[in-house]
Short mmCIF file of C-alpha atoms and ligand atoms in Angstrom, two decimals:
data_model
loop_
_atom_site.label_atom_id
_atom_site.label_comp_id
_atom_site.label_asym_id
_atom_site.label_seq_id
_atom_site.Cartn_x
_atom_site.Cartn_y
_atom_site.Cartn_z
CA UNK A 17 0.00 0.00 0.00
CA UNK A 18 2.34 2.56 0.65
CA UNK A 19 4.00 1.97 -3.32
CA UNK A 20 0.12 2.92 -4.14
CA UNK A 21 0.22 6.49 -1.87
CA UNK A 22 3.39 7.10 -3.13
CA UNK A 23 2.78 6.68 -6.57
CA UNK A 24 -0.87 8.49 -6.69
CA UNK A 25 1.28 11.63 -5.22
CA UNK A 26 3.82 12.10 -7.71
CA UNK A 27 1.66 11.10 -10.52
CA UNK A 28 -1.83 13.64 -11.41
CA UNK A 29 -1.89 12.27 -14.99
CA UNK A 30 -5.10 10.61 -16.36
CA UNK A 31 -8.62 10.48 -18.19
CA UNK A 32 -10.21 14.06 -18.27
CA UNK A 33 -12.33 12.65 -21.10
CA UNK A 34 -13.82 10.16 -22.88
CA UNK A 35 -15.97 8.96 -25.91
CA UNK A 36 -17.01 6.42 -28.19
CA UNK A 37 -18.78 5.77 -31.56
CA UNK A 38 -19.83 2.36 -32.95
CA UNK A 39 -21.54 2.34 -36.32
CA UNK A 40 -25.18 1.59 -36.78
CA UNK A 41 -25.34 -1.04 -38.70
CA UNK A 42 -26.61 -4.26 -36.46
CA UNK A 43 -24.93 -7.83 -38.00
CA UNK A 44 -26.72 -10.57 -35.80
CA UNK A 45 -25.10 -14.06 -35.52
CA UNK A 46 -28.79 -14.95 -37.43
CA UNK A 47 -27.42 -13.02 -40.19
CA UNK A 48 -24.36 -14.73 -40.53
CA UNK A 49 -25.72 -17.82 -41.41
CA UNK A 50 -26.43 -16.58 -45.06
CA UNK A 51 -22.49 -15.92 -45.37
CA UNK A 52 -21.50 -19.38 -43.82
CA UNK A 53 -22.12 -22.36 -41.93
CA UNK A 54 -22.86 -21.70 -38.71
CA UNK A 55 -25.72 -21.31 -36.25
CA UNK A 56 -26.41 -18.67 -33.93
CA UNK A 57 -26.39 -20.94 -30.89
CA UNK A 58 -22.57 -21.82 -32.26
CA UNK A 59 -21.87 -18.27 -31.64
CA UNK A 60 -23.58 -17.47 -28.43
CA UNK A 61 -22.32 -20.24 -26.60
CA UNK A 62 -18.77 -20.38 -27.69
CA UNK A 63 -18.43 -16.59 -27.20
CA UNK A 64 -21.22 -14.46 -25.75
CA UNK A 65 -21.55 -12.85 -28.80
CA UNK A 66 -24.95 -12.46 -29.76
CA UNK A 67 -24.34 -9.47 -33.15
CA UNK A 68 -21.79 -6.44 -33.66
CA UNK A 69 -21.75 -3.62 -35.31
CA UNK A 70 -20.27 -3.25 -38.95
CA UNK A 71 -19.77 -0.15 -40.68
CA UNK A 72 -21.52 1.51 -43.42
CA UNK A 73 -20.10 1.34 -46.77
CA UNK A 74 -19.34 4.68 -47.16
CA UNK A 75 -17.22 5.32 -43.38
CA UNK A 76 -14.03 4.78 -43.10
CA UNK A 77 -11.60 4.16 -39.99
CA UNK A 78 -11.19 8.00 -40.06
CA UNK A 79 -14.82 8.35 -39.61
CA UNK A 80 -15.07 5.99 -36.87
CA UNK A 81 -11.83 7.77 -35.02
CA UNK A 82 -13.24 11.00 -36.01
CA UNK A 83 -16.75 10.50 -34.02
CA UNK A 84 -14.96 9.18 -30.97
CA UNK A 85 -12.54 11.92 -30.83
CA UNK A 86 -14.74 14.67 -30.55
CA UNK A 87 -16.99 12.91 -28.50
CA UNK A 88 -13.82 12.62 -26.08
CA UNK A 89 -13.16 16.40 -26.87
CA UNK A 90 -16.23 17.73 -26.23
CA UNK A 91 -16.45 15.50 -23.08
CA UNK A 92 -12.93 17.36 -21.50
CA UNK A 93 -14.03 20.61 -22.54
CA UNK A 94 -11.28 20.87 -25.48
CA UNK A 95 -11.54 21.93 -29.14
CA UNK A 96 -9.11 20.03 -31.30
CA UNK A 97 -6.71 23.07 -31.16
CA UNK A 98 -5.72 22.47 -27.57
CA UNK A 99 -4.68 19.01 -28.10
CA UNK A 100 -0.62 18.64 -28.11
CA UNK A 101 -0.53 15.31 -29.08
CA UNK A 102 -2.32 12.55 -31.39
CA UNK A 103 -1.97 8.83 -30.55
CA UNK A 104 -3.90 5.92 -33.26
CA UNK A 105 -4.00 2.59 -31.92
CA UNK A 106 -5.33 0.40 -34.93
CA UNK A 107 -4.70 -3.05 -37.00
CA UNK A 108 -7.16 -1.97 -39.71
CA UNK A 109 -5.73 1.50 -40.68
CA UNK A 110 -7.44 4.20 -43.14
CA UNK A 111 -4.61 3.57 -45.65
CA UNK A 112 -1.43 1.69 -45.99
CA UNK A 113 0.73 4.60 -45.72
CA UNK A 114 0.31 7.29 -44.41
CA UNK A 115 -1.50 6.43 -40.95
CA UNK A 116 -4.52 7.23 -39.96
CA UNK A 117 -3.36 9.35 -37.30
CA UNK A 118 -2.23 11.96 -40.30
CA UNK A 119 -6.20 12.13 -41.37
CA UNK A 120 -7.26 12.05 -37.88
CA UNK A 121 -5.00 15.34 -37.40
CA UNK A 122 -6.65 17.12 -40.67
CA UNK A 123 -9.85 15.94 -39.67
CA UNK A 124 -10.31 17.62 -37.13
CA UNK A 125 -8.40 20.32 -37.63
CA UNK A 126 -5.77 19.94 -34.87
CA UNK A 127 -2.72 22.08 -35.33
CA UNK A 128 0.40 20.28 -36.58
CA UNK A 129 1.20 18.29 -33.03
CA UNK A 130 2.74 14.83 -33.41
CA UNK A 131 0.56 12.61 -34.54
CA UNK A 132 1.30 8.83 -35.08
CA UNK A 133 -0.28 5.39 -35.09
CA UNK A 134 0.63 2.19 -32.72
CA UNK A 135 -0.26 -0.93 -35.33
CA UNK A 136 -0.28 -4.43 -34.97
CA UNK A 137 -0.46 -5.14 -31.36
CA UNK A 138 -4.49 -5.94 -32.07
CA UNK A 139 -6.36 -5.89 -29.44
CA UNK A 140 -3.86 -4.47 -26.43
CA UNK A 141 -2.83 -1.64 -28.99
CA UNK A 142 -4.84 0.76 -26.87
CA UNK A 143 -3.77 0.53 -23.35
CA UNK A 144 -0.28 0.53 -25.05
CA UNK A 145 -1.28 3.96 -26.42
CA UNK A 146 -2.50 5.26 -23.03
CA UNK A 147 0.58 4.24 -21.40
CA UNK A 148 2.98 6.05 -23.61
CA UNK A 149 0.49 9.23 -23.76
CA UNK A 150 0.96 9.35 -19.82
CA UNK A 151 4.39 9.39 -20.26
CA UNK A 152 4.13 12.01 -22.69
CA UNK A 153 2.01 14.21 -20.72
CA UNK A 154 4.80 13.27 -17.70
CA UNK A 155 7.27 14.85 -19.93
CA UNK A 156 5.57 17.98 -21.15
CA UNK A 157 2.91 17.22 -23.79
CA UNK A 158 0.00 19.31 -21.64
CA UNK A 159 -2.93 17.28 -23.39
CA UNK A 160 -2.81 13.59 -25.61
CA UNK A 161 -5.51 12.18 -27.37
CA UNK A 162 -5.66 8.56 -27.82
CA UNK A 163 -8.43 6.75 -29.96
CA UNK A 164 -8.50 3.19 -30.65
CA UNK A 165 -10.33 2.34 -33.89
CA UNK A 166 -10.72 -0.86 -35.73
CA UNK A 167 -12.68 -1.86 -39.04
CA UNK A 168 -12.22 -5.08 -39.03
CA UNK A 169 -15.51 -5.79 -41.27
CA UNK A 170 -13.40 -4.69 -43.63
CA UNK A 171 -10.61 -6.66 -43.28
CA UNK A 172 -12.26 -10.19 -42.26
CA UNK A 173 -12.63 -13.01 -44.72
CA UNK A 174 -16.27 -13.43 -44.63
CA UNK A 175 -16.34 -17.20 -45.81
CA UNK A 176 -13.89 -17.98 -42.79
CA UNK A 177 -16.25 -18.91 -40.41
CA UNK A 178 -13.79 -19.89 -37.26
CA UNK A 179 -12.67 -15.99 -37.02
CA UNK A 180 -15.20 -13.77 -39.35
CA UNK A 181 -17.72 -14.24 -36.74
CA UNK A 182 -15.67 -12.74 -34.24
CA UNK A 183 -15.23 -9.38 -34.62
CA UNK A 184 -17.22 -6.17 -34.96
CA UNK A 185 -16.45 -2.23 -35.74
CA UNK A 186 -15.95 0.61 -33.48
CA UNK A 187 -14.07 3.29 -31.95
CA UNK A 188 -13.44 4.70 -28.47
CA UNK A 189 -11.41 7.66 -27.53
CA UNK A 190 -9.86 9.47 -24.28
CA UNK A 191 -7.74 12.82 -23.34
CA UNK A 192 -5.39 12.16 -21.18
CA UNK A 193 -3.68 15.34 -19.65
CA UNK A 194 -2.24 16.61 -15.62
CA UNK A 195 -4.96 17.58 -14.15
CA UNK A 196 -6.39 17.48 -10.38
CA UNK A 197 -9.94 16.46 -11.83
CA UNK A 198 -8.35 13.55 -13.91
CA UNK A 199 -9.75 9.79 -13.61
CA UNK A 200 -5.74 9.01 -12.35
CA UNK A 201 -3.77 6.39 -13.82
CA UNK A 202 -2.49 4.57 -10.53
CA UNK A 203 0.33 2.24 -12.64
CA UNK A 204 0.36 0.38 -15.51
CA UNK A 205 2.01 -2.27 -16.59
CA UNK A 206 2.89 -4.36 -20.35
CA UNK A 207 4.25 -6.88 -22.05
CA UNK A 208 5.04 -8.89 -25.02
CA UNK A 209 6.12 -12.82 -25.68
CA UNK A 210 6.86 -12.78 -29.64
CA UNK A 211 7.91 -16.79 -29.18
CA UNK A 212 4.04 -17.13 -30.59
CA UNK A 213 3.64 -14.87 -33.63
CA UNK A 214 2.33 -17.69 -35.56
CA UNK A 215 -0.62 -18.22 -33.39
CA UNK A 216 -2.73 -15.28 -34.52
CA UNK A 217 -1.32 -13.60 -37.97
CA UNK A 218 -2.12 -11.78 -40.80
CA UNK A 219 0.81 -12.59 -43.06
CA UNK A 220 -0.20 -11.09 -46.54
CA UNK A 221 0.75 -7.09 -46.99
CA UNK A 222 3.85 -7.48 -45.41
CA UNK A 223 7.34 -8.34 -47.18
CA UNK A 224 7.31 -11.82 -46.45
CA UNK A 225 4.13 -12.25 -48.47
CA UNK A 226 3.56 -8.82 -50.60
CA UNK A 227 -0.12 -8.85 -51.95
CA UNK A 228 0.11 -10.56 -55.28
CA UNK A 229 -2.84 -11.18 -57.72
CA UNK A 230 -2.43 -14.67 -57.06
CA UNK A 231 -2.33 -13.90 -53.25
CA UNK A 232 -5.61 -11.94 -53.94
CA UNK A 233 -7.52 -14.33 -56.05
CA UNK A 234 -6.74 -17.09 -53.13
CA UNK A 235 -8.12 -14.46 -50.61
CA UNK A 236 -5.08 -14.94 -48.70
CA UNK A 237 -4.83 -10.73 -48.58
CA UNK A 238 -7.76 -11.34 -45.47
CA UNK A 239 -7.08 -14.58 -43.75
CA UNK A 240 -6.48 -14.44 -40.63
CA UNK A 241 -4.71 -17.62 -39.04
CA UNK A 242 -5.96 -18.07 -36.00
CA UNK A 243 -5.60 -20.92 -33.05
CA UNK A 244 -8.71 -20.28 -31.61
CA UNK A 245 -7.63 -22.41 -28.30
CA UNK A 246 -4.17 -21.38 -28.02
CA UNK A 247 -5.63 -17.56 -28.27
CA UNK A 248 -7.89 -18.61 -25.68
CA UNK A 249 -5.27 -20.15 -23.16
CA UNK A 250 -2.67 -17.25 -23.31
CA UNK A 251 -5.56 -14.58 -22.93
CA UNK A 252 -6.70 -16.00 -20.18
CA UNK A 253 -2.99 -16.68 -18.74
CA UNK A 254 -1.59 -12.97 -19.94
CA UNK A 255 -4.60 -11.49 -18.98
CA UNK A 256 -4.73 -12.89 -15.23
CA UNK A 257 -1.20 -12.23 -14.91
CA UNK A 258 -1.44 -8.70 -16.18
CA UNK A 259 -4.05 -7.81 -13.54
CA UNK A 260 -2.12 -9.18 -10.38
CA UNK A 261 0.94 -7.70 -11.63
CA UNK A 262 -0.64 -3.88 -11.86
CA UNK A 263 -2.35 -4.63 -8.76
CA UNK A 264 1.15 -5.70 -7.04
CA UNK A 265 2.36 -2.38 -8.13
CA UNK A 266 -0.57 0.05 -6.86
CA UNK A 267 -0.23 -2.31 -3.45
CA UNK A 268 -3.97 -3.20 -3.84
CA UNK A 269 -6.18 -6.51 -3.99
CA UNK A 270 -8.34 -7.71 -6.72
CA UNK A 271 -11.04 -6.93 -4.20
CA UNK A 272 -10.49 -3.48 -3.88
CA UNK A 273 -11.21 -3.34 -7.53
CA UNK A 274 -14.48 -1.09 -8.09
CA UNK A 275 -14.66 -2.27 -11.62
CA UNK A 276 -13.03 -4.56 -14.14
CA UNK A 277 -12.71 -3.82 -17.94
CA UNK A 278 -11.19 -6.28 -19.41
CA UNK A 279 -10.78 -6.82 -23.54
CA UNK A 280 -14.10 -8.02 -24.41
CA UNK A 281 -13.03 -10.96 -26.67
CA UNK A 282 -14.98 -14.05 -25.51
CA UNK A 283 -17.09 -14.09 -22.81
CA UNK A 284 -15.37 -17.07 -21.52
CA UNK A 285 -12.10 -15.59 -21.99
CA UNK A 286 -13.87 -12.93 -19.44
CA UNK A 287 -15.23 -15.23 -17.19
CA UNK A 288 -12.11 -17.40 -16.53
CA UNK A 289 -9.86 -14.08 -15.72
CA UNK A 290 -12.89 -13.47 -13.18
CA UNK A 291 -12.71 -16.54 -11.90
CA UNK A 292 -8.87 -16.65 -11.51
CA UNK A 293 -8.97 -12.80 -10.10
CA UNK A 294 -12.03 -14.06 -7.56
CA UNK A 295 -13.70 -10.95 -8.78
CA UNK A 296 -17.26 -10.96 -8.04
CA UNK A 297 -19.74 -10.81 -11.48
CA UNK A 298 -20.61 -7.04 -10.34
CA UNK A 299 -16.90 -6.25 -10.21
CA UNK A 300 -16.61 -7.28 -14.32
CA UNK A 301 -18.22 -5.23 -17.06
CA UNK A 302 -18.44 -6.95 -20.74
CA UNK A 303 -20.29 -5.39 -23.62
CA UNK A 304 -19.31 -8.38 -26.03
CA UNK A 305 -22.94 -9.64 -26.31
CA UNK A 306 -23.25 -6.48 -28.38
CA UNK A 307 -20.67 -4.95 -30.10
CA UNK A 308 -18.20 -8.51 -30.22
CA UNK A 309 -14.52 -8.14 -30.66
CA UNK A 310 -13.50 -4.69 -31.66
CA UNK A 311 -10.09 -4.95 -31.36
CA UNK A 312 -8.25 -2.04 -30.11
CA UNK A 313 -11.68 -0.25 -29.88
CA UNK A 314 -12.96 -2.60 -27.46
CA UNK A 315 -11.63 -1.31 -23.74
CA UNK A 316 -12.21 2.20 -24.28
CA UNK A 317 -15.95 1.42 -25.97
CA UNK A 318 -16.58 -0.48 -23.08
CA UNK A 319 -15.10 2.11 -20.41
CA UNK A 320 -17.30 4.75 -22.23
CA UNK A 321 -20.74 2.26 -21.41
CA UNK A 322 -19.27 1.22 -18.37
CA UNK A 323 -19.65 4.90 -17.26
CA UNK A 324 -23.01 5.76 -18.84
CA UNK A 325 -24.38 2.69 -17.16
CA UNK A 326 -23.55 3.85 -13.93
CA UNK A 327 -20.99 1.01 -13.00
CA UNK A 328 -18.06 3.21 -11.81
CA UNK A 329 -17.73 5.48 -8.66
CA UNK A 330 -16.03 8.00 -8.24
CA UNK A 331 -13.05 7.42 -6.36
CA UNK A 332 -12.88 3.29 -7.16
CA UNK A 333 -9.80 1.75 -8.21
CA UNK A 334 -10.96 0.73 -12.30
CA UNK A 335 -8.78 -2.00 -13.77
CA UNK A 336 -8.13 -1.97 -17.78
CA UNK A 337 -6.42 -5.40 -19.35
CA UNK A 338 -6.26 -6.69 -22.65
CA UNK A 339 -4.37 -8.91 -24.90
CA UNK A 340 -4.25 -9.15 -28.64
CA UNK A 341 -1.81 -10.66 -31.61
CA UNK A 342 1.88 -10.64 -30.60
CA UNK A 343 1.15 -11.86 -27.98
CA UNK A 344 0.60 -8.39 -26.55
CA UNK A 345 -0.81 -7.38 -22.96
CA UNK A 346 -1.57 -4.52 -21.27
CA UNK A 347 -3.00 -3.49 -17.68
CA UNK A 348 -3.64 -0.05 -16.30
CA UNK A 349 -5.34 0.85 -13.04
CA UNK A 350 -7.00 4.04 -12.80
CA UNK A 351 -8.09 5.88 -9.58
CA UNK A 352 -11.78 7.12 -10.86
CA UNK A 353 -12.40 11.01 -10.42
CA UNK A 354 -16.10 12.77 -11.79
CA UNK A 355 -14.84 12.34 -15.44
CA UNK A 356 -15.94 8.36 -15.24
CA UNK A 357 -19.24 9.09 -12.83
CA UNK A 358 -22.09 8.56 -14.90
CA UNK A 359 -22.96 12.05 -16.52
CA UNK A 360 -22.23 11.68 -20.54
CA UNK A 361 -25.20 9.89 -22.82
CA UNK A 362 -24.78 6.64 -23.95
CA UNK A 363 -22.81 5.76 -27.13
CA UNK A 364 -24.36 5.83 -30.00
N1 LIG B 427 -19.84 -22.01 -36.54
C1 LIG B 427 -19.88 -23.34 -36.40
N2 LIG B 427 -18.80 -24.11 -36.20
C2 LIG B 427 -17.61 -23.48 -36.16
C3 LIG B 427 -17.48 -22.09 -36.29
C4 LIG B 427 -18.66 -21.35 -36.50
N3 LIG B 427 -18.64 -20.02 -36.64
N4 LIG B 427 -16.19 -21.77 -36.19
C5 LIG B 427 -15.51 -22.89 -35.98
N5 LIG B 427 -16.36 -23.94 -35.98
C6 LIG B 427 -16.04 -25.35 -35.81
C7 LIG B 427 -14.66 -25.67 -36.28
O1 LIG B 427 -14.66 -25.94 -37.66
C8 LIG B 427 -14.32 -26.87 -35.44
O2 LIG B 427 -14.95 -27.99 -36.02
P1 LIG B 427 -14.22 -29.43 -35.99
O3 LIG B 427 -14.11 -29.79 -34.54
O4 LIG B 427 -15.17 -30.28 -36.76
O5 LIG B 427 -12.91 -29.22 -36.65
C9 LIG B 427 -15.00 -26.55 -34.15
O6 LIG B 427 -16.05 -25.63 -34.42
C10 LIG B 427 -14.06 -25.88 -33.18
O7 LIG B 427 -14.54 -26.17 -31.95
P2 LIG B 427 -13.70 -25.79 -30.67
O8 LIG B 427 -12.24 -25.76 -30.97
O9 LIG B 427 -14.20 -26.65 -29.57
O10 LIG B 427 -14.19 -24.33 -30.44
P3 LIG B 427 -13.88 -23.47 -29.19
O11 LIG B 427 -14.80 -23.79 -28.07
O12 LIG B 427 -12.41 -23.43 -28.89
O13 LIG B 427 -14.29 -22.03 -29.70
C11 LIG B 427 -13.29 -20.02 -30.49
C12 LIG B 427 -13.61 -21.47 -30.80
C13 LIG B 427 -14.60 -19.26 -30.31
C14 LIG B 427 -12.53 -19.43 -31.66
C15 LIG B 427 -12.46 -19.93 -29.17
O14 LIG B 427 -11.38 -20.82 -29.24
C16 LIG B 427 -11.95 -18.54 -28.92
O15 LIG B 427 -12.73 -17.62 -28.69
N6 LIG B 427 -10.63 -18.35 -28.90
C17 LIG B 427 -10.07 -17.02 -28.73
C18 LIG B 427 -9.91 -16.40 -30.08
C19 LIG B 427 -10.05 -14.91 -30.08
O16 LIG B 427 -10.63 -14.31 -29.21
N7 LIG B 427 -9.49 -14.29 -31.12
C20 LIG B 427 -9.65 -12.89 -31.30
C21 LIG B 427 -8.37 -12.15 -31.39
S1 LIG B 427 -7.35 -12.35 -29.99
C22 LIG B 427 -8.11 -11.66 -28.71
O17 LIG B 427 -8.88 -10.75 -28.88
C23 LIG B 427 -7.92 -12.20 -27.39
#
C-alpha cells in the first residue's frame, strides 16, 4: 500500500475525457448464417456474442476515429486546437501509408502536433497507447488524445467462419492530460512474448508475403490464421497475470477493484480471468454480447458504457487489461475522479 500512496502523489496524470462511436449497422449471428455455416447458438455459446456492429459502406476508420474523438473532446471541454498530441491505436488502418493518425490530425483540424499510429499489437494496442500518452504528458505534452479504432468488417474473410464471426467495428477515444480532476492512472504495466507470432497472424501485406494477384484471387490478402484455443489459453494466462501484476504495483487486492474492464473478446475468456482474479460478477463489465470483438476499440468502448451505465464510482480503483496478436498485454489501473461518474449519454 504505501508503493500505491506514493505513486498516486507524484503522478496527477489521467482520463479528463472520454468517448465512443460504434456504427449503426446491427450484423446478428442470425445473419451470418447466409455468409456461412454456422448457427447462432454456435456463436452465443462459444463466445457471448450475440451481433456487432459493422460499418456503413461509405465510413471509413477515419470516420469511426473522427466520431470518438470529438466525442472525447467535447467531453474534457477541449476543441481540437488544444490538443498537443495525437496517438492511433489500430490493425485496420485508413490507408497503408500514411497512418490514420495523419487524417485524424486534418480531420479535425488539430494544429500540426505529433501525430502517429501504434499498429499491430491488435487488441492491447490501446492501453499501449494510453501508457505512452501518460508518459508524454509526464514529460511535457500538456494534453494527448488517444483513440482506438478498428474496421475489421473490412478486413475479415467473410467465408472464414472460425474468425469472421468474431469481430465487430468501433471506436473509443480518451484525453489524457495533468490535471487534479483527472480519472488518475495509478500504474500500468505491459508486455510482449513474440515466441508465438504464428498463433494469430495476418501474413499477406507485409514483405514476407507482398499482396500478389495470385495472393488476392486465393483471398489470402484477409485470412487471418488463427488458433482459436491457443488464443484462448494465453488470454486467459496474460490477462490474469497482467491484472495481479498492476495490482502488485498500486499495493492493492483484486477486491479493492471497483470495476473490471477487461478486452471483451470471448465471454469465456472474461469469465475465466474473473474466476482466476475471484472478482465478483458485479466487479466485471463486458459489452461483447453487443458490439463482439473490436479490437483495439474494445476497452475504451466499453469504459465509455461502463460509465453511462452507472458502474463506476467516483473514487474506485478501475482496472483496464487486454491482450491481442503478438502476444501483446496490457494493464492499467486508474483511480476514478467525476470524469468516469455517470454524466455523458450513452454511445451511439
Ligand atoms: N460455426 C460453427 N462451427 C464453427 C465455427 C462457427 N462459426 N467456427 C468454428 N467452428 C467449428 C470448427 O470448424 C471446429 O470444427 P471441428 O471440430 O469439426 O474441426 C469446431 O467448431 C471448433 O470447436 P472448438 O475448438 O471446440 O471451439 P472453441 O470452443 O475453442 O471455440 C473459439 C472457438 C470461439 C474461436 C475460441 O477458441 C476462442 O474464442 N478463442 C479465442 C480467439 C479470439 O478471441 N481471437 C480474437 C483475437 S485475440 C483476442 O482478442 C484475445
Amino acid at each position: 500500500m504505501p508503493h500505491a500512496t506514493q505513486h498516486e502523489a507524484e503522478d496527477a496524470v489521467g482520463l479528463i475525457g472520454l468517448g465512443a462511436y460504434a456504427p449503426a449497422r446491427v450484423m446478428t449471428n442470425a445473419d451470418w448464417t447466409a455468409w456461412i455455416d454456422t448457427s447462432a447458438e454456435w456463436i452465443t455459446s462459444r463466445t457471448g456474442i450475440e451481433r456487432r456492429r459493422f460499418a456503413a459502406a461509405d465510413e471509413t476508420t477515419v470516420d469511426l476515429a473522427e466520431q470518438a474523438a470529438r466525442r472525447a473532446l467535447a467531453d474534457a471541454g477541449l476543441s481540437p486546437t488544444q490538443l498537443d498530441e495525437i496517438i492511433v491505436t489500430t490493425d485496420t488502418p485508413e490507408v497503408y501509408f500514411p497512418d490514420t493518425a495523419a487524417f485524424l490530425q486534418h480531420r479535425l483540424g488539430a494544429r500540426e502536433i505529433p501525430s502517429y499510429d501504434l499498429a499491430g499489437s491488435g487488441c492491447s494496442g490501446f492501453l499501449q497507447g494510453l501508457d505512452i500518452a501518460r508518459s508524454r504528458v509526464m514529460t511535457g505534452a500538456r494534453r494527448v488524445l488517444v483513440v482506438g479504432v478498428e474496421l475489421l468488417s473490412r478486413l475479415i474473410d467473410w467465408r472464414d467462419r472460425s474468425t469472421c464471426v468474431l469481430f465487430g467495428d468501433g471506436a473509443g477515444a480518451v484525453v489524457v492530460a495533468r490535471e487534479p480532476g483527472a480519472s488518475r492512472i495509478v500504474a500500468s504495466v505491459a508486455g510482449t512474448d513474440g515466441s508465438k507470432t504464428e498463433l494469430l497472424i495476418l501474413e499477406a501485406g507485409g514483405s514476407r508475403r507482398p499482396i500478389t494477384e495470385d495472393v488476392a484471387r486465393r483471398g489470402l490478402h484477409r485470412h487471418i490464421a488463427m488458433d482459436g484455443r491457443g488464443v484462448f489459453r494465453e488470454a486467459v494466462t496474460r490477462m490474469s497475470a497482467a491484472a495481479r501484476q498492476v495490482l502488485a504495483r498500486a499495493g492493492l487486492s483484486a477486491r479493492e477493484l471497483g470495476l473490471v474492464v477487461p478486452h471483451q473478446a470471448n465471454v469465456r475468456i472474461i469469465d475465466a480471468v474473473a474466476r482466476s482474479l475471484a472478482l465478483s460478477p458485479s466487479q466485471v463489465f463486458t459489452n461483447v454480447k453487443d458490439f463482439g470483438n473490436t479490437g483495439s476499440a474494445s476497452v475504451p468502448l466499453a469504459l465509455c458504457q461502463a460509465r453511462a451505465a452507472g458502474r463506476v464510482e467516483p473514487g474506485a480503483y478501475v482496472l483496464l487489461v487486454s491482450f491481442g496478436a503478438g502476444f501483446h498485454w496490457a494493464a492499467t489501473l486508474l483511480r476514478a475522479s467525476d470524469t468516469l461518474a455517470p454524466r455523458r449519454a450513452p454511445v451511439a
